Coordinates of N, CA and C in Angstrom, one line a residue:
M32 N -62.1 -9.9 -5.3 CA -61.4 -9.2 -4.2 C -61.9 -8.0 -3.8
H33 N -62.0 -7.9 -2.6 CA -62.7 -7.0 -1.8 C -61.5 -5.6 -1.7
F34 N -62.0 -4.3 -1.7 CA -60.9 -3.1 -1.4 C -60.3 -3.4 -0.2
S35 N -60.9 -3.7 0.7 CA -60.3 -3.7 2.4 C -59.1 -4.8 2.0
E36 N -59.2 -5.7 1.4 CA -58.1 -6.8 1.3 C -56.8 -6.3 0.1
F37 N -57.5 -5.6 -1.0 CA -56.2 -5.1 -1.6 C -55.8 -3.7 -1.1
Y38 N -56.0 -3.1 0.0 CA -55.6 -2.1 0.6 C -54.9 -2.7 1.5
W39 N -54.9 -3.6 2.4 CA -54.1 -4.1 3.4 C -53.0 -5.3 3.0
N40 N -53.2 -5.7 1.5 CA -52.6 -6.4 1.1 C -52.2 -6.5 -0.3
P41 N -51.8 -5.5 -0.8 CA -51.6 -5.1 -2.2 C -50.3 -5.6 -2.7
P42 N -50.1 -5.8 -4.0 CA -49.0 -6.6 -4.3 C -47.5 -5.7 -4.3
G43 N -46.7 -6.8 -3.8 CA -45.6 -6.3 -3.4 C -45.6 -5.2 -1.7
S44 N -46.7 -5.8 -1.0 CA -46.7 -4.9 0.1 C -45.6 -5.0 1.1
G45 N -44.8 -6.0 1.0 CA -43.7 -6.0 1.8 C -42.6 -4.9 1.3
F46 N -42.3 -4.7 0.2 CA -41.5 -3.6 -0.2 C -42.2 -2.1 0.0
F47 N -43.3 -2.1 -0.2 CA -43.8 -0.6 -0.2 C -44.1 -0.2 1.2
Y48 N -44.5 -1.3 2.3 CA -44.4 -0.9 3.7 C -43.1 -0.7 4.1
F49 N -42.1 -1.5 3.9 CA -40.7 -0.9 4.2 C -40.4 0.4 3.8
A50 N -40.6 0.7 2.5 CA -40.3 1.8 1.9 C -40.9 3.3 2.8
A51 N -42.4 2.9 3.0 CA -43.0 3.7 3.7 C -42.4 4.0 5.0
I52 N -42.1 3.0 5.9 CA -41.9 3.3 7.2 C -40.3 3.8 7.0
L53 N -39.5 3.7 6.4 CA -38.2 4.3 6.0 C -38.4 5.5 5.8
F54 N -39.4 5.9 4.7 CA -39.3 7.6 4.4 C -40.1 8.3 5.2
V55 N -41.0 7.6 6.3 CA -41.6 8.6 7.4 C -40.4 8.6 8.4
R56 N -39.8 7.8 8.7 CA -38.5 7.7 9.7 C -37.6 8.9 9.4
L57 N -37.3 8.8 7.8 CA -36.1 9.9 7.4 C -36.9 11.5 7.6
T58 N -38.2 11.4 7.2 CA -38.8 12.6 7.2 C -38.8 13.4 8.7
L59 N -39.2 12.6 9.6 CA -39.5 13.0 10.9 C -38.1 13.4 11.4
L60 N -36.8 12.4 11.3 CA -35.5 12.9 11.7 C -35.2 14.2 11.0
S61 N -35.5 14.6 9.7 CA -34.8 15.6 8.9 C -36.2 16.9 9.4
S62 N -37.2 16.8 9.7 CA -37.9 17.6 10.3 C -37.6 18.1 11.4
S63 N -36.9 17.5 12.4 CA -36.7 17.7 13.9 C -35.1 18.3 13.9
N64 N -34.5 18.2 12.7 CA -33.0 18.4 12.6 C -32.1 17.6 13.2
R65 N -32.6 16.5 13.9 CA -31.7 15.7 14.9 C -30.9 14.8 13.9
A66 N -31.1 14.3 12.6 CA -30.3 13.8 11.9 C -29.2 14.6 11.2
V67 N -29.6 15.9 11.1 CA -28.3 16.7 10.5 C -27.5 17.2 11.7
K68 N -27.7 17.3 12.8 CA -26.8 17.6 13.9 C -25.9 16.3 14.3
V69 N -26.7 15.2 14.3 CA -26.0 13.9 14.6 C -25.0 13.9 13.6
F70 N -25.2 14.1 12.2 CA -24.2 13.4 11.5 C -23.4 14.9 10.8
S71 N -23.7 16.0 10.9 CA -22.9 16.9 10.5 C -22.0 17.6 11.5
A72 N -22.5 17.8 12.8 CA -21.6 18.4 13.7 C -22.1 17.9 15.2
P73 N -21.6 16.6 15.5 CA -22.4 16.1 16.8 C -21.4 16.6 18.0
E74 N -20.3 17.5 17.7 CA -19.3 17.8 18.9 C -19.9 19.3 19.3
I75 N -20.8 19.7 18.5 CA -21.2 21.2 18.3 C -22.5 20.9 19.1
N76 N -22.8 22.0 20.3 CA -24.3 22.0 20.9 C -24.9 23.3 20.8
D77 N -25.9 23.4 20.0 CA -26.6 24.8 20.0 C -27.2 25.2 21.1

């Protein structure tokens, strides 16, 4: 097995790929405070 093959298709790649995308999305949302504003106080506009 070449390193490139292991990198693009590691064991359980489906789960880790999904987890990575979900983690990135949550990180981007939290960093922009968009998720906090939407879920905590949607009726308040800063």
